[in-house]
């Protein structure tokens, strides 16, 4: 049996490692900071010598993970993922964190640990000044840097003070900021421990921070350096206005220099500690020479190449002019550079033959969230179908056509070719004026960039692909029929959609391989065919509106816009009104109303799926879902549950409708008023035309009639596409269920975190091994489960990303970040694009996700973007503000149809407007102003 004093001695065994012995595979033992320093040394970069006290020491004094100190046991239990109670509120969390810090500071340090630290410190030299830095296992990670979350102590001299600084570092693992940050990321406290780096101080002349890519614009290859006299703490803490340098690392030259006032410096004191001193003004004094700045940029470039990602580096220059790197971690805020056609970009900078521009298709679809791997795989096949229909060669449809790209689990399209074309410059921004106006503004900004100068001035290249595709789809015939026989055109379209719907199904006894074949066949050959079959009619509708404007002598948009209110033949409007009629029917049933108004929508959804809700609610919702259950929020992603899978969102909307008490605000009443107002506007415009001539009146009436008849069909192509995607999802769920039963997947929807190649491989292996499988089958299943878990984790991280660039260049530059903000003419107002005329003043309600959202009647909905899954909220909204979108984007069109004022394309609206704040939305001026 080991004696207590022997246990004390053994506590120090193997706890100290020289920095040169560390590498990235030792994260759990030495933490992120120490592991990265070891890697920098392995790369041959200049790093001050030192050692690391491993996480074993922290676990020893805290009793982690199984015999925790009582105060730590409490906070571990409170923050444990899956505890069911969620993370505590900030005040309670701060109290738990303070108790944890006190417990660590009061815990005795075993003599073995103290001796190990003292021995390692003395090996550096007698009374050598050192920096004592925290190095947590959840720190300096590719997805979360945790910069500044734990403590650092500079210019510590003597073994005793070093040991005391070590204790403070341990306790700083539980600072309020670090604890809250980890809780926000859902990091399991049992997985977190802290090592401590003890590193020789540099006899510093200047120090600061180096980013190997521009953290504001995203541009790779441009190193950004902030420098100040003395220790780098002044720069890191923000205590000084430093010198600022931008260096083109490849060219080895300083491209921008901005000297700061450098009024203070943090200096090391003789004997230990630091002091902050005031410095005399030196406006013309530069901390770095050009040679030093470019030298730092070269070191940063070496570190970036070694780690394979842009780095955030702390550095110092000693009085002999030697450059030192004291810390390196990934820059976690950079948006990934788009990878074309499923490939990885060379050197991480995306340059594959000149600068290219990528346009975010996800945002153009009103989708801010990432797409699941299978969702992206499905859209790659659809994109390949589109490219093939236009006559472009697609070598591998599963990888998508050449313009297809992905970044941050979102879809980007290479827009370089149209930007370099005269015709492309005319068409592409105008399309995005309608879909997503801010994207159009950024695209036009690139017109002046020499990298995108026009190289193609004729339309023949485009026509060579478009004309045959339009002819094969019989688009000219559809347009002609719409002009001459509009009712017949509608009947033909209805027959086509019915045939499309009938072709989606697959016999119920099909095997998993057949189901995968059917899903891929739908995506590659069937789904896109619906678009050219329908789209000419809504295009004709909007064209007829423009023709009417021309016939009227150039009528303004605000005169023509009311014609588009209360449009018929809009499937989304019909869906919303049917949901309102369901709410009206339920209102008369006390049991159903009580269930909706008193129960949580998620719980009620589970009850509905189990057949345990009041009969009227069950019957009405079942009818609604039979027709519209294929829809969803973010519905272009087959990985997203449909409303028929989880009707919680619809139940929440129904509850909102029941709270609407003013009969004048009823959506069907509002829609009827809008239609009547549109008919009245048509008559006014016809009267204006009659004043010119009877022929003008006949032509204007015919044009406006067709505008109203066909413009509402703009929602139908997507509606039918989503119907097809829902069938693809249904087939994939069947496959996922089969693989789950065989133990290959953990649950059926794991299938959406594979792509088609991986799913087919899993099905083949499952079929080859039989149901019982064997050792090999178990190993293969384990690999797939690990892959799914890794992708689920990455997807969850991307869900937290708030800023998605509309346009990205292949060097990582975000052009919108280079554009100065537009000045508003209204004091305190936010500016956007006018979307639906009218003005309303009411309380704002910021909603980031419509599922389970509550919107009081008359409140102004403030959202990042919207798709059809949001539109039930529009029925009770008093106004709309969106961060994305153009005047003919989905949200704008629906807002006009419902007659609510709307402004779209308002930068950062969800962050700059608070729920409950009273704002005025002027849909004509395009402004959002505080009351």
mmCIF file of C-alpha atoms in Angstrom, residues 449-620:
data_model
loop_
_atom_site.group_PDB
_atom_site.id
_atom_site.type_symbol
_atom_site.label_atom_id
_atom_site.label_comp_id
_atom_site.label_asym_id
_atom_site.label_seq_id
_atom_site.Cartn_x
_atom_site.Cartn_y
_atom_site.Cartn_z
ATOM 1 C CA UNK A 449 -12.346 45.616 -60.323
ATOM 2 C CA UNK A 450 -9.705 44.981 -63.038
ATOM 3 C CA UNK A 451 -9.807 41.274 -62.131
ATOM 4 C CA UNK A 452 -13.310 41.169 -63.628
ATOM 5 C CA UNK A 453 -12.860 43.364 -66.674
ATOM 6 C CA UNK A 454 -15.083 42.426 -69.625
ATOM 7 C CA UNK A 455 -13.605 39.795 -71.934
ATOM 8 C CA UNK A 456 -16.796 38.714 -73.741
ATOM 9 C CA UNK A 457 -18.900 41.358 -75.479
ATOM 10 C CA UNK A 458 -21.369 39.362 -77.578
ATOM 11 C CA UNK A 459 -24.401 37.343 -76.427
ATOM 12 C CA UNK A 460 -23.739 34.382 -78.732
ATOM 13 C CA UNK A 461 -22.148 32.179 -76.110
ATOM 14 C CA UNK A 462 -25.156 32.558 -73.835
ATOM 15 C CA UNK A 463 -27.696 32.185 -76.632
ATOM 16 C CA UNK A 464 -25.997 28.994 -77.804
ATOM 17 C CA UNK A 465 -26.995 27.378 -74.508
ATOM 18 C CA UNK A 466 -30.253 29.158 -73.676
ATOM 19 C CA UNK A 467 -32.108 29.017 -77.003
ATOM 20 C CA UNK A 468 -31.901 25.220 -77.510
ATOM 21 C CA UNK A 469 -32.830 24.613 -73.861
ATOM 22 C CA UNK A 470 -35.821 26.957 -74.121
ATOM 23 C CA UNK A 471 -36.907 25.294 -77.354
ATOM 24 C CA UNK A 472 -36.700 21.801 -75.840
ATOM 25 C CA UNK A 473 -38.798 22.997 -72.874
ATOM 26 C CA UNK A 474 -41.321 24.550 -75.329
ATOM 27 C CA UNK A 475 -40.990 27.895 -73.533
ATOM 28 C CA UNK A 476 -41.875 29.985 -76.632
ATOM 29 C CA UNK A 477 -45.020 27.883 -77.109
ATOM 30 C CA UNK A 478 -45.953 28.360 -73.425
ATOM 31 C CA UNK A 479 -45.517 32.135 -73.661
ATOM 32 C CA UNK A 480 -47.542 32.341 -76.873
ATOM 33 C CA UNK A 481 -50.339 30.269 -75.364
ATOM 34 C CA UNK A 482 -50.321 32.495 -72.282
ATOM 35 C CA UNK A 483 -50.704 35.559 -74.477
ATOM 36 C CA UNK A 484 -53.412 34.216 -76.767
ATOM 37 C CA UNK A 485 -55.273 31.658 -74.643
ATOM 38 C CA UNK A 486 -54.443 32.325 -70.973
ATOM 39 C CA UNK A 487 -57.093 29.949 -69.584
ATOM 40 C CA UNK A 488 -55.787 27.129 -71.781
ATOM 41 C CA UNK A 489 -52.246 27.870 -70.628
ATOM 42 C CA UNK A 490 -53.334 27.452 -67.014
ATOM 43 C CA UNK A 491 -55.130 24.158 -67.784
ATOM 44 C CA UNK A 492 -52.057 22.777 -69.559
ATOM 45 C CA UNK A 493 -49.867 23.734 -66.616
ATOM 46 C CA UNK A 494 -52.249 21.984 -64.224
ATOM 47 C CA UNK A 495 -52.068 18.787 -66.314
ATOM 48 C CA UNK A 496 -48.282 18.955 -66.310
ATOM 49 C CA UNK A 497 -48.070 19.334 -62.529
ATOM 50 C CA UNK A 498 -50.512 16.446 -62.036
ATOM 51 C CA UNK A 499 -48.360 14.211 -64.259
ATOM 52 C CA UNK A 500 -45.269 15.376 -62.370
ATOM 53 C CA UNK A 501 -46.826 14.459 -59.019
ATOM 54 C CA UNK A 502 -47.872 11.015 -60.276
ATOM 55 C CA UNK A 503 -44.331 10.232 -61.476
ATOM 56 C CA UNK A 504 -42.777 10.749 -58.043
ATOM 57 C CA UNK A 505 -43.979 7.596 -56.311
ATOM 58 C CA UNK A 506 -42.110 4.288 -56.005
ATOM 59 C CA UNK A 507 -43.641 0.899 -55.069
ATOM 60 C CA UNK A 508 -43.630 0.326 -51.318
ATOM 61 C CA UNK A 509 -41.764 -2.991 -51.525
ATOM 62 C CA UNK A 510 -38.646 -1.503 -53.129
ATOM 63 C CA UNK A 511 -35.305 -2.318 -51.528
ATOM 64 C CA UNK A 512 -32.805 0.281 -50.238
ATOM 65 C CA UNK A 513 -30.707 0.147 -53.416
ATOM 66 C CA UNK A 514 -33.784 0.749 -55.574
ATOM 67 C CA UNK A 515 -34.821 3.630 -53.345
ATOM 68 C CA UNK A 516 -31.412 5.276 -53.731
ATOM 69 C CA UNK A 517 -31.622 4.778 -57.495
ATOM 70 C CA UNK A 518 -35.087 6.360 -57.572
ATOM 71 C CA UNK A 519 -33.995 9.326 -55.424
ATOM 72 C CA UNK A 520 -30.997 10.041 -57.642
ATOM 73 C CA UNK A 521 -33.075 9.609 -60.801
ATOM 74 C CA UNK A 522 -35.626 12.155 -59.565
ATOM 75 C CA UNK A 523 -32.873 14.650 -58.778
ATOM 76 C CA UNK A 524 -30.945 14.139 -62.008
ATOM 77 C CA UNK A 525 -33.680 13.846 -64.606
ATOM 78 C CA UNK A 526 -37.117 14.742 -63.257
ATOM 79 C CA UNK A 527 -37.192 17.585 -60.760
ATOM 80 C CA UNK A 528 -35.737 20.439 -62.768
ATOM 81 C CA UNK A 529 -38.054 19.756 -65.715
ATOM 82 C CA UNK A 530 -40.850 21.404 -63.771
ATOM 83 C CA UNK A 531 -39.102 24.785 -63.763
ATOM 84 C CA UNK A 532 -38.915 25.543 -67.519
ATOM 85 C CA UNK A 533 -42.406 24.103 -67.895
ATOM 86 C CA UNK A 534 -43.946 26.618 -65.462
ATOM 87 C CA UNK A 535 -41.565 29.568 -65.238
ATOM 88 C CA UNK A 536 -42.447 31.155 -68.610
ATOM 89 C CA UNK A 537 -45.949 31.938 -67.329
ATOM 90 C CA UNK A 538 -44.989 33.958 -64.209
ATOM 91 C CA UNK A 539 -42.217 35.564 -66.285
ATOM 92 C CA UNK A 540 -44.887 36.527 -68.782
ATOM 93 C CA UNK A 541 -46.995 37.943 -65.947
ATOM 94 C CA UNK A 542 -44.251 40.302 -64.785
ATOM 95 C CA UNK A 543 -43.396 41.171 -68.395
ATOM 96 C CA UNK A 544 -47.030 42.123 -68.984
ATOM 97 C CA UNK A 545 -46.884 44.442 -65.986
ATOM 98 C CA UNK A 546 -43.873 46.158 -67.554
ATOM 99 C CA UNK A 547 -45.655 46.325 -70.918
ATOM 100 C CA UNK A 548 -48.640 47.995 -69.255
ATOM 101 C CA UNK A 549 -46.286 50.538 -67.719
ATOM 102 C CA UNK A 550 -44.825 51.308 -71.146
ATOM 103 C CA UNK A 551 -48.281 51.640 -72.689
ATOM 104 C CA UNK A 552 -49.213 54.075 -69.941
ATOM 105 C CA UNK A 553 -46.265 56.254 -70.833
ATOM 106 C CA UNK A 554 -43.827 54.884 -68.265
ATOM 107 C CA UNK A 555 -45.922 54.531 -65.120
ATOM 108 C CA UNK A 556 -44.007 54.507 -61.860
ATOM 109 C CA UNK A 557 -43.520 51.302 -59.865
ATOM 110 C CA UNK A 558 -45.642 52.623 -56.997
ATOM 111 C CA UNK A 559 -48.584 52.861 -59.442
ATOM 112 C CA UNK A 560 -48.060 49.363 -60.834
ATOM 113 C CA UNK A 561 -47.205 47.592 -57.592
ATOM 114 C CA UNK A 562 -50.792 47.555 -56.180
ATOM 115 C CA UNK A 563 -51.835 45.435 -59.159
ATOM 116 C CA UNK A 564 -49.818 42.575 -57.642
ATOM 117 C CA UNK A 565 -51.761 42.525 -54.371
ATOM 118 C CA UNK A 566 -54.102 39.656 -53.592
ATOM 119 C CA UNK A 567 -52.863 37.629 -56.570
ATOM 120 C CA UNK A 568 -54.725 34.453 -57.544
ATOM 121 C CA UNK A 569 -52.969 31.161 -58.353
ATOM 122 C CA UNK A 570 -50.349 31.588 -55.636
ATOM 123 C CA UNK A 571 -49.897 28.236 -53.906
ATOM 124 C CA UNK A 572 -48.190 29.790 -50.878
ATOM 125 C CA UNK A 573 -51.022 32.266 -50.338
ATOM 126 C CA UNK A 574 -53.539 29.463 -50.748
ATOM 127 C CA UNK A 575 -51.658 27.423 -48.156
ATOM 128 C CA UNK A 576 -51.594 30.285 -45.678
ATOM 129 C CA UNK A 577 -55.287 31.015 -46.109
ATOM 130 C CA UNK A 578 -56.163 27.338 -45.693
ATOM 131 C CA UNK A 579 -54.232 27.362 -42.428
ATOM 132 C CA UNK A 580 -56.210 30.426 -41.352
ATOM 133 C CA UNK A 581 -59.491 28.707 -42.190
ATOM 134 C CA UNK A 582 -58.355 25.744 -40.088
ATOM 135 C CA UNK A 583 -57.700 28.110 -37.168
ATOM 136 C CA UNK A 584 -61.143 29.632 -37.607
ATOM 137 C CA UNK A 585 -62.736 26.174 -37.479
ATOM 138 C CA UNK A 586 -60.744 25.211 -34.407
ATOM 139 C CA UNK A 587 -61.692 28.431 -32.609
ATOM 140 C CA UNK A 588 -65.239 27.093 -32.236
ATOM 141 C CA UNK A 589 -64.007 23.891 -30.550
ATOM 142 C CA UNK A 590 -63.139 24.583 -26.909
ATOM 143 C CA UNK A 591 -61.062 21.419 -26.483
ATOM 144 C CA UNK A 592 -58.924 22.048 -29.560
ATOM 145 C CA UNK A 593 -58.473 25.748 -28.739
ATOM 146 C CA UNK A 594 -57.397 24.948 -25.189
ATOM 147 C CA UNK A 595 -54.846 22.421 -26.424
ATOM 148 C CA UNK A 596 -53.301 24.953 -28.823
ATOM 149 C CA UNK A 597 -53.231 27.855 -26.365
ATOM 150 C CA UNK A 598 -51.995 25.964 -23.305
ATOM 151 C CA UNK A 599 -49.603 23.306 -24.580
ATOM 152 C CA UNK A 600 -46.063 23.692 -25.902
ATOM 153 C CA UNK A 601 -46.125 23.218 -29.720
ATOM 154 C CA UNK A 602 -43.356 20.597 -29.644
ATOM 155 C CA UNK A 603 -45.185 18.525 -27.048
ATOM 156 C CA UNK A 604 -48.481 18.949 -28.876
ATOM 157 C CA UNK A 605 -46.795 17.811 -32.110
ATOM 158 C CA UNK A 606 -45.734 14.583 -30.417
ATOM 159 C CA UNK A 607 -49.270 14.110 -29.153
ATOM 160 C CA UNK A 608 -50.663 14.660 -32.660
ATOM 161 C CA UNK A 609 -48.282 12.116 -34.208
ATOM 162 C CA UNK A 610 -49.379 9.655 -31.522
ATOM 163 C CA UNK A 611 -53.059 10.319 -32.284
ATOM 164 C CA UNK A 612 -53.797 11.894 -28.904
ATOM 165 C CA UNK A 613 -55.136 15.378 -29.742
ATOM 166 C CA UNK A 614 -58.765 16.582 -29.826
ATOM 167 C CA UNK A 615 -60.672 15.162 -32.820
ATOM 168 C CA UNK A 616 -61.335 18.460 -34.617
ATOM 169 C CA UNK A 617 -57.709 19.508 -34.373
ATOM 170 C CA UNK A 618 -56.554 16.077 -35.520
ATOM 171 C CA UNK A 619 -58.908 15.958 -38.503
ATOM 172 C CA UNK A 620 -58.211 19.522 -39.640
#
